[in-house]
Coordinates of C-alpha atoms in Angstrom, one line a residue:
X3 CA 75.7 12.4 38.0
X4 CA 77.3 11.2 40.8
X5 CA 78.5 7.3 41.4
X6 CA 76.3 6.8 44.2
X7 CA 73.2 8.4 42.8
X8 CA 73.9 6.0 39.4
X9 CA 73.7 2.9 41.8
X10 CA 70.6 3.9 43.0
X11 CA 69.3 4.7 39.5
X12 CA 70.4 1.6 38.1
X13 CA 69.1 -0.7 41.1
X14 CA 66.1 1.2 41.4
X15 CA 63.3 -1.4 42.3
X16 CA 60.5 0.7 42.7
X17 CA 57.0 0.1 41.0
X18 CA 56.1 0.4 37.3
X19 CA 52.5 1.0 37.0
X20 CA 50.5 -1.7 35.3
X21 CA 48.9 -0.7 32.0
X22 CA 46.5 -3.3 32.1
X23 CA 45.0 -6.0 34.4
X24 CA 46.0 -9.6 34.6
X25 CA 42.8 -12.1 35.3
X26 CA 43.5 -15.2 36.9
X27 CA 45.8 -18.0 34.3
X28 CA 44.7 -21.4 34.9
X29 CA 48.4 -22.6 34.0
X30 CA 49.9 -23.9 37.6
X31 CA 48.4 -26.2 40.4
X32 CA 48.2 -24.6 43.4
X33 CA 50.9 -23.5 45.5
X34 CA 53.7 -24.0 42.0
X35 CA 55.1 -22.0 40.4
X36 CA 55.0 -22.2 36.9
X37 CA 58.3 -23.7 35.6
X38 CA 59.2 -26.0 33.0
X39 CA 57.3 -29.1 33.9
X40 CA 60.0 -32.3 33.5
X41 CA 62.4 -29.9 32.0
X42 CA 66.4 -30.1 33.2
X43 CA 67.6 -28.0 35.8
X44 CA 69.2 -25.1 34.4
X45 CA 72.4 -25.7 36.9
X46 CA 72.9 -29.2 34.3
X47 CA 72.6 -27.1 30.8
X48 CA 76.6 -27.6 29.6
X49 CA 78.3 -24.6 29.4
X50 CA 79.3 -23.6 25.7
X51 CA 82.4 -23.6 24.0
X52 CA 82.3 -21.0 21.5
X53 CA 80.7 -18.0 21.2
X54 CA 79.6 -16.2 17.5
X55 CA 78.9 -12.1 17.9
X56 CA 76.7 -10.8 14.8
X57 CA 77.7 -7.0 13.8
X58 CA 76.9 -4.3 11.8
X59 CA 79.6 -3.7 9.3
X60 CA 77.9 -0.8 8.1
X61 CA 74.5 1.6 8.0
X62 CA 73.7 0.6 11.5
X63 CA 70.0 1.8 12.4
X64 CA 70.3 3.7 15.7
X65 CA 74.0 4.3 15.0
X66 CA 77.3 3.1 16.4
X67 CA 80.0 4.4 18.8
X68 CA 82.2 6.0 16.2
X69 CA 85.0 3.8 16.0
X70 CA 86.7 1.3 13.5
X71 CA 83.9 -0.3 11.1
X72 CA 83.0 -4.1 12.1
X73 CA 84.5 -6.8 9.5
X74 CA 81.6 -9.4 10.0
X75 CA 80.9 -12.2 12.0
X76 CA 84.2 -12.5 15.2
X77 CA 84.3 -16.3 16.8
X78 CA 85.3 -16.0 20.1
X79 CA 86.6 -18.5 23.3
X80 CA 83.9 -17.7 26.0
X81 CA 86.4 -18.2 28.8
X82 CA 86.7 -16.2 32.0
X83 CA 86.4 -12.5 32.4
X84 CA 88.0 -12.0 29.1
X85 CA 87.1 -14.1 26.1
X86 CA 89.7 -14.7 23.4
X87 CA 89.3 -13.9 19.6
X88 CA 89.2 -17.1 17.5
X89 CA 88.4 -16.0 13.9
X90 CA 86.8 -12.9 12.3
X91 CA 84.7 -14.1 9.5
X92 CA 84.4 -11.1 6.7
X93 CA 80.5 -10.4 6.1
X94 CA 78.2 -8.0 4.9
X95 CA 75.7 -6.7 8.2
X96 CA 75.4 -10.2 9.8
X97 CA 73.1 -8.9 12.2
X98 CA 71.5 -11.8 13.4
X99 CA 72.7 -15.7 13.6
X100 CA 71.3 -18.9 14.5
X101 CA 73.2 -22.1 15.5
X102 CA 71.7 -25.8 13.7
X103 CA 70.4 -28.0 16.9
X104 CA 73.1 -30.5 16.0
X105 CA 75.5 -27.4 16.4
X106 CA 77.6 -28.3 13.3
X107 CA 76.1 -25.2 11.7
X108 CA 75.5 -21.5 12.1
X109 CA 73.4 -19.1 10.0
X110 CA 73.5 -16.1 9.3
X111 CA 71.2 -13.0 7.6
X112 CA 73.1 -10.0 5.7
X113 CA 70.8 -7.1 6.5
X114 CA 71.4 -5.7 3.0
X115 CA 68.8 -3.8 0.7
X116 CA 70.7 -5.2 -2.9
X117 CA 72.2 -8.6 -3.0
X118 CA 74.0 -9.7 -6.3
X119 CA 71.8 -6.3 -8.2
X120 CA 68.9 -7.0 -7.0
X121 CA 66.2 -5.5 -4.3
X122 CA 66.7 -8.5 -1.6
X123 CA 68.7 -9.1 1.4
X124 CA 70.7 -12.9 1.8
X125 CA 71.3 -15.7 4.2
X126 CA 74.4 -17.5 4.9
X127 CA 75.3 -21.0 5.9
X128 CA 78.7 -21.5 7.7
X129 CA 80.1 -25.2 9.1
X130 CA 81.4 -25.6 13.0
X131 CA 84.8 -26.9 13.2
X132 CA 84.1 -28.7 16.2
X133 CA 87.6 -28.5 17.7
X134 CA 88.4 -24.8 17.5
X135 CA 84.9 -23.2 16.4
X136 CA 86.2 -21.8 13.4
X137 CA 83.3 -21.0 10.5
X138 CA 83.5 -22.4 6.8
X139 CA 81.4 -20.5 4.4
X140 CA 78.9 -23.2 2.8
X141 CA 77.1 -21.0 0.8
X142 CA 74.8 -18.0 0.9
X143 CA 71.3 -17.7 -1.0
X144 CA 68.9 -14.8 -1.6
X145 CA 66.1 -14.0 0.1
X146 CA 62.6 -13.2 -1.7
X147 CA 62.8 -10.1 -4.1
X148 CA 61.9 -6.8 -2.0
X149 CA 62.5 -8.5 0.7
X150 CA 65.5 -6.3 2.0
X151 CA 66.9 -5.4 5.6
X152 CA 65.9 -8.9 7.2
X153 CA 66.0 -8.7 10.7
X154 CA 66.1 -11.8 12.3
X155 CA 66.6 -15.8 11.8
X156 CA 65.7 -19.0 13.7
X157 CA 66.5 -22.8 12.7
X158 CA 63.5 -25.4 13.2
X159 CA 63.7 -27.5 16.4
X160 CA 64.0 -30.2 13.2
X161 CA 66.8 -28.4 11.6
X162 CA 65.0 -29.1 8.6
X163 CA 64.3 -25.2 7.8
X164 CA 65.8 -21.6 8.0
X165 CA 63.5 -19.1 8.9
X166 CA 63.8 -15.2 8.0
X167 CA 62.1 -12.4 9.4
X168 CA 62.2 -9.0 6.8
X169 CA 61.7 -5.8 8.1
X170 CA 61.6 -3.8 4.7
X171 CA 58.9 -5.8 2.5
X172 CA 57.2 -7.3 5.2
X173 CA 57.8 -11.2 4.8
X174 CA 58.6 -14.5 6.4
X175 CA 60.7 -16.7 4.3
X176 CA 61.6 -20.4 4.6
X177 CA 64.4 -22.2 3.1
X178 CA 65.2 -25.5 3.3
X179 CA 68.4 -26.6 5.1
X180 CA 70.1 -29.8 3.4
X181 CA 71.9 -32.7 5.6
X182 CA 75.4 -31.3 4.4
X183 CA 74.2 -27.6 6.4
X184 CA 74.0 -26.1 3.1
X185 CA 70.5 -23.3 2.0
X186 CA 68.3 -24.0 -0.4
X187 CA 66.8 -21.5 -2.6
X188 CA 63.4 -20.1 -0.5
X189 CA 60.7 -22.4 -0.8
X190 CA 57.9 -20.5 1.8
X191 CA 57.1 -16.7 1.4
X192 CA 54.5 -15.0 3.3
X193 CA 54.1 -11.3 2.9
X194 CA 52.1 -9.2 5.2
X195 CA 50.2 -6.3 4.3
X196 CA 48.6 -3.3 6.0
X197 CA 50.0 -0.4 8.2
X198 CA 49.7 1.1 12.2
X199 CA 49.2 4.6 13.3
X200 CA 52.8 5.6 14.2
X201 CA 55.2 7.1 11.1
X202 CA 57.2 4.0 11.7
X203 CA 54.3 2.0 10.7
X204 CA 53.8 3.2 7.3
X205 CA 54.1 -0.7 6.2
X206 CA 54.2 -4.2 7.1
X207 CA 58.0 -4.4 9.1
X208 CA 58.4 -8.6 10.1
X209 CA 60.7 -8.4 13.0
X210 CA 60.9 -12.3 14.3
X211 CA 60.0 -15.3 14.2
X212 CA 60.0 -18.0 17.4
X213 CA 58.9 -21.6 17.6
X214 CA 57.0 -23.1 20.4
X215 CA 57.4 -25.4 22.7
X216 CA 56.4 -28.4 21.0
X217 CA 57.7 -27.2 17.3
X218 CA 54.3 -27.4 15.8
X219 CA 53.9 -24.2 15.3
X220 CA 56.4 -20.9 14.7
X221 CA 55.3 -17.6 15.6
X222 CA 55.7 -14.6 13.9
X223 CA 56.0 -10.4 15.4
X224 CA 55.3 -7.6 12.5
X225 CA 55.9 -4.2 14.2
X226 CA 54.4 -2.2 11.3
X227 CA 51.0 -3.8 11.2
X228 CA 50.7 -4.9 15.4
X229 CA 50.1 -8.2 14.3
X230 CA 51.4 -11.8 15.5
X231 CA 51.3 -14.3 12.6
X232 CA 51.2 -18.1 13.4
X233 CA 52.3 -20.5 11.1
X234 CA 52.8 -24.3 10.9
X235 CA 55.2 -25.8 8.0
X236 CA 54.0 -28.0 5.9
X237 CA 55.9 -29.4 2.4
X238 CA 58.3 -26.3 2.3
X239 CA 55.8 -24.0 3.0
X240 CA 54.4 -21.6 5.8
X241 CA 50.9 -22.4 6.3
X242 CA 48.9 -19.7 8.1
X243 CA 47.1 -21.3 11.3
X244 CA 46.3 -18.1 13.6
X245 CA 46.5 -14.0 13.5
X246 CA 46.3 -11.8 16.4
X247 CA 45.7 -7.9 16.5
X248 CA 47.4 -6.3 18.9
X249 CA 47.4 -2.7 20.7
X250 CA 47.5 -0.2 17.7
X251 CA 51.0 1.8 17.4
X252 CA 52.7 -0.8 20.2
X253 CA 54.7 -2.3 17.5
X254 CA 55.4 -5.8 18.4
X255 CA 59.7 -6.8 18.1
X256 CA 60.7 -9.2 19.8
X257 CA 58.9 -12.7 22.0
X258 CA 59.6 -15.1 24.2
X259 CA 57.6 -18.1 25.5
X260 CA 57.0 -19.3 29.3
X261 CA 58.8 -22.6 29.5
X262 CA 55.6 -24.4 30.3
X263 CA 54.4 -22.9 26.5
X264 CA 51.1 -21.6 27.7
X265 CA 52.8 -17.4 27.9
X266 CA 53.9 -15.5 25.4
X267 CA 55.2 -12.5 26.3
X268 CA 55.5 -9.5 23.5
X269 CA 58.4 -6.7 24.0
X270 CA 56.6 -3.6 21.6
X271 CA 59.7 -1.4 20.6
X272 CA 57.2 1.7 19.8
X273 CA 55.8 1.7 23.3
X274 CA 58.1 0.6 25.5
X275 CA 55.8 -2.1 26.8
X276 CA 55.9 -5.9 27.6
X277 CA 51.9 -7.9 27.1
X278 CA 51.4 -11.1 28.1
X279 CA 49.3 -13.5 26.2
X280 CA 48.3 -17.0 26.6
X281 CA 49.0 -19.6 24.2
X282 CA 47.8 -22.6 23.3
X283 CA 50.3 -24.8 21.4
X284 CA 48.0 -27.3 19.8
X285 CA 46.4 -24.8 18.0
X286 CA 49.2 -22.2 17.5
X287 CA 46.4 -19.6 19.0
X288 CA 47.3 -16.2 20.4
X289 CA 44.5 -15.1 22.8
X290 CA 43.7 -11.7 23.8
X291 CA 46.0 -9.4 25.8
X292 CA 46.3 -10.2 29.6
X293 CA 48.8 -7.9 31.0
X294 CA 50.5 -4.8 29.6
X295 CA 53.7 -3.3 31.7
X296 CA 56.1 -0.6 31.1
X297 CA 59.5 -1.7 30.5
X298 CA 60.9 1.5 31.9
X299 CA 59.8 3.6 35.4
X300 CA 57.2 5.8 36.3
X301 CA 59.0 9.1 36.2
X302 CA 60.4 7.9 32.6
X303 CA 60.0 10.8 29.6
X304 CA 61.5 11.1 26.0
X305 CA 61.1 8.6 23.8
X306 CA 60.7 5.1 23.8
X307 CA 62.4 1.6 22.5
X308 CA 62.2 -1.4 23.2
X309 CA 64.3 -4.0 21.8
X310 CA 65.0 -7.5 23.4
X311 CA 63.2 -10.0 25.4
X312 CA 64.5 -13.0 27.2
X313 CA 62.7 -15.4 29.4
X314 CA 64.8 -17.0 32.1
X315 CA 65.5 -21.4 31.9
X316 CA 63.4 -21.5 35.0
X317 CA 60.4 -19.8 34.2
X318 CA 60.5 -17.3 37.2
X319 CA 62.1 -14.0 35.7
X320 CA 61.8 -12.3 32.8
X321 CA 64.2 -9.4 31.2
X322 CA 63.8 -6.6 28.5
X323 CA 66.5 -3.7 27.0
X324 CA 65.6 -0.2 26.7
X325 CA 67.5 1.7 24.0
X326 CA 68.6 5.6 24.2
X327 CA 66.3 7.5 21.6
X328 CA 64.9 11.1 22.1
X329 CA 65.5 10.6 25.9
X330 CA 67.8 12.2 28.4
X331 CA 66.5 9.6 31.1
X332 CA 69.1 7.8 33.1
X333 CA 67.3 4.6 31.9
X334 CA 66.8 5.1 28.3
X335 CA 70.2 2.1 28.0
X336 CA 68.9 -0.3 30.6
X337 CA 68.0 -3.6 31.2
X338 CA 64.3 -4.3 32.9
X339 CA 64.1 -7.3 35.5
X340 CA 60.5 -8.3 36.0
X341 CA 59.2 -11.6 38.1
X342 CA 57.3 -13.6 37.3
X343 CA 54.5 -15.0 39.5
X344 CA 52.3 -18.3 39.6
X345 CA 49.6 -16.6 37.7
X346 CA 52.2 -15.8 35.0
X347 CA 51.7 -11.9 36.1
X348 CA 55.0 -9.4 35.2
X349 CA 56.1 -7.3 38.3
X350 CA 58.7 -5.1 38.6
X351 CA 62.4 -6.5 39.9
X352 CA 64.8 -4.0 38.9
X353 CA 66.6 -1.5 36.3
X354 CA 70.4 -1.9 35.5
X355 CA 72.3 0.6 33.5
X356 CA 75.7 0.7 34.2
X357 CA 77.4 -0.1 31.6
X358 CA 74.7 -0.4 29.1
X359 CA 74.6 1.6 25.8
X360 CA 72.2 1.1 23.7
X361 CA 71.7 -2.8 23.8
X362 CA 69.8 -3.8 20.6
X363 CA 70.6 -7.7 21.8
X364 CA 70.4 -9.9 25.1
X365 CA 71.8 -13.2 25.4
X366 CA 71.3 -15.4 28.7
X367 CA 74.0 -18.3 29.6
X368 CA 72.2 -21.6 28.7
X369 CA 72.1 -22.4 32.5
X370 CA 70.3 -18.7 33.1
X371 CA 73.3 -17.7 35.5
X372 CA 74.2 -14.8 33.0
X373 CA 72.6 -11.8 31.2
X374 CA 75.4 -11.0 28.2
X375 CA 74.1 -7.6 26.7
X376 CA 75.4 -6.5 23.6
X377 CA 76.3 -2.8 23.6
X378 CA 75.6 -1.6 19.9
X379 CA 77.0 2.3 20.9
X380 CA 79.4 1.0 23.1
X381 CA 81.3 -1.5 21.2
X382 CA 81.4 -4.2 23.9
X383 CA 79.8 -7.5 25.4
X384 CA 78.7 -6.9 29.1
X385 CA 78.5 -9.8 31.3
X386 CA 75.7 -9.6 34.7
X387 CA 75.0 -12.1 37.2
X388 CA 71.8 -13.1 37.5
X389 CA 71.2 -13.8 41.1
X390 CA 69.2 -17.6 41.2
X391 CA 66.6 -17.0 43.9
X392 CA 66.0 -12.9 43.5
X393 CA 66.3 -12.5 39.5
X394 CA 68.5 -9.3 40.1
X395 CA 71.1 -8.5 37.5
X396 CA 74.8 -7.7 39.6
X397 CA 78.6 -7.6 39.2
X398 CA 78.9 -5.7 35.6
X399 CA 82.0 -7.5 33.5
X400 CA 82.7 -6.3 30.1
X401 CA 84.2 -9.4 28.6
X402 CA 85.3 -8.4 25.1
X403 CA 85.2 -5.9 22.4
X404 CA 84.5 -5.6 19.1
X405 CA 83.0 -2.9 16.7
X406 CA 79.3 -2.5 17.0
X407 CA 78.3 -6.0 18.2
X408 CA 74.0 -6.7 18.0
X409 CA 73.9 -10.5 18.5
X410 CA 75.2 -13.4 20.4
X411 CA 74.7 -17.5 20.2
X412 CA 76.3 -20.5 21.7
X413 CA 77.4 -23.7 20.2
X414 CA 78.3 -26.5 22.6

């Protein structure tokens, strides 16, 4: 393929058909848009010190370029157009982290199927030194038993509480997080049950878990059973408060919440779709779909994936990654760029795949001036400029290497 034809591809702005209408959301007074309401401009968000990349060390689903295993966890200096290597932590498929709101503290899950003998996956809890960003290990715990290959993890706005996501096993878990950073043994479990109609869908697969805007309530994607769980916490516990069905065989992944809290927007990896739903946050209820848009174009065949979703500070754009199955499309690796309107209505902004190769993870800069994709087959951290008034995604930077990187948080 030609250069110029790959710009084209990978700039391509041309219309995704709309797999399902979008009634009118009573959400913004007329004539605003719906951004965060009081929130701080995203030009005043301080710019982050350090930088933690999660890896695959080994077994990678989807696979990896071919190189030099991953060690664990690499600390890096987030400066310029090439960050420096602080500190490689060793660990065992830290495929997802989370940083403590007091930023003192980062957690990690070890995407395992045996921890310590046993049929369970584990969680690790590492101190900040706050001068150079170096980890400490704290201590790790166990999750619940079958609960193996957790996929994702979130702190509570509180920092009270760890929160696990488990793909094999199909459970949330919640562990208590002491004043010292340190994990309690799991103190909430809540297993799903039940199945979709794809192969991949044979069983419950809990893929994340997101709070909402107020902290009330977290939120909870199971891919195998096309189901959103919501949950409130209550004495160490997760305390069921709302379930919503959603397209059979869509397999929900991955969410993200308008700023405003009213959205939530689902990325289904099985489909290759992005639905919109509204939310309200006093309740913690889902209600029924109210958009449904591809996350790749028109003329798009092979198969499908979907993987990460990630709503922009100012509540106007909204950006997905594709991932390179069964698919010899020039935008099987990509990045989708949608807009999004006063209604709250998903349109079409742009695809971008230079550079991309197969991005399980999407990080934004905490003042939304950067898209950092993390290239799982191509053993790099690419940096785009998100253009402020269009939403566009431009001037590719790969800013550092390392083997097989699949997630990326901040600490201030």
């Amino acid at each position: 393929m030609t250069n110029r034809l790959r710009r084209t591809l990978m700039q391509w702005t041309g219309s995704l058909p709309l797999l399902g209408a979008l009634p009118n959301i009573a959400m913004a007074q007329a004539g605003d848009h719906p951004a965060a309401s009081g929130s701080q401009p995203a030009s005043a968000a301080r710019p982050p010190r350090f930088a933690y990349v999660g890896t695959y060390t080994f077994n990678a689903p989807g696979g990896t370029a071919g190189g030099p295993a991953a060690r664990g966890i690499y600390v890096l200096a987030p400066r310029g157009d090439a960050w420096a290597q602080v500190q490689v932590v060793e660990s065992a498929n830290p495929s997802f982290l989370a940083v403590h709101p007091n930023q003192r503290f980062l957690y990690a899950i070890n995407e395992l199927e045996v921890y310590e003998g046993r049929p369970n996956g584990s969680a690790e809890a590492y101190a900040v030194d706050p001068h150079d960003g170096k980890l400490t290990l704290l201590n790790r715990q166990p999750l619940s038993l079958s609960g193996t290959n957790p996929a994702h993890v979130v702190v509570s706005p509180d920092g009270r509480y760890l929160c696990v996501s488990i793909y094999s096993g199909g459970a949330y878990n919640l562990l208590p997080i002491g004043d010292d950073g340190k994990l309690g043994p799991v103190s909430g479990i809540f297993k799903d049950t039940g199945s979709g109609p794809k192969p991949e869908q044979e069983a419950a697969h809990a893929h994340m878990m997101l709070f909402d805007t107020t902290g009330g309530h977290v939120i909870g994607a199971d891919l195998g059973t096309d189901r959103l769980n919501v949950f409130a916490i209550e004495n160490g516990k997760l305390a069921p408060r709302d379930r919503a069905q959603l397209k059979p065989g869509s397999g929900p992944r991955h969410l993200a919440l308008h700023p405003q809290g009213k959205l939530l927007y689902v990325i289904n990896e099985l489909d290759g779709s992005v639905a919109c739903h509204g939310y309200d946050a006093a309740t913690g209820h889902v209600s029924d779909e109210r958009q449904r848009i591809s996350t790749t174009p028109a003329d798009y065949t092979g198969q499908k994936s979907g993987a990460e979703l990630l709503m922009h500070p100012s509540g106007r754009f909204l950006y997905a990654s594709n991932r390179r199955l069964k698919s010899d499309h020039p935008l099987a690796d990509s990045v989708a760029a949608f807009s999004i309107d006063a209604s709250g209505k998903l349109a079409p902004l742009q695809y971008w795949s230079e550079g991309v190769h197969f991005p399980r993870a999407m990080t934004m800069a905490p003042d939304g001036s950067q898209l950092y994709v993390l290239n799982q087959k191509g053993d790099t951290i690419l940096r785009l400029r998100i253009d402020g008034q269009s939403g566009k995604l431009d001037q590719p930077v790969v800013v550092a290497k390392m083997p097989t990187p699949v997630c990326l948080v901040w600490a201030a």
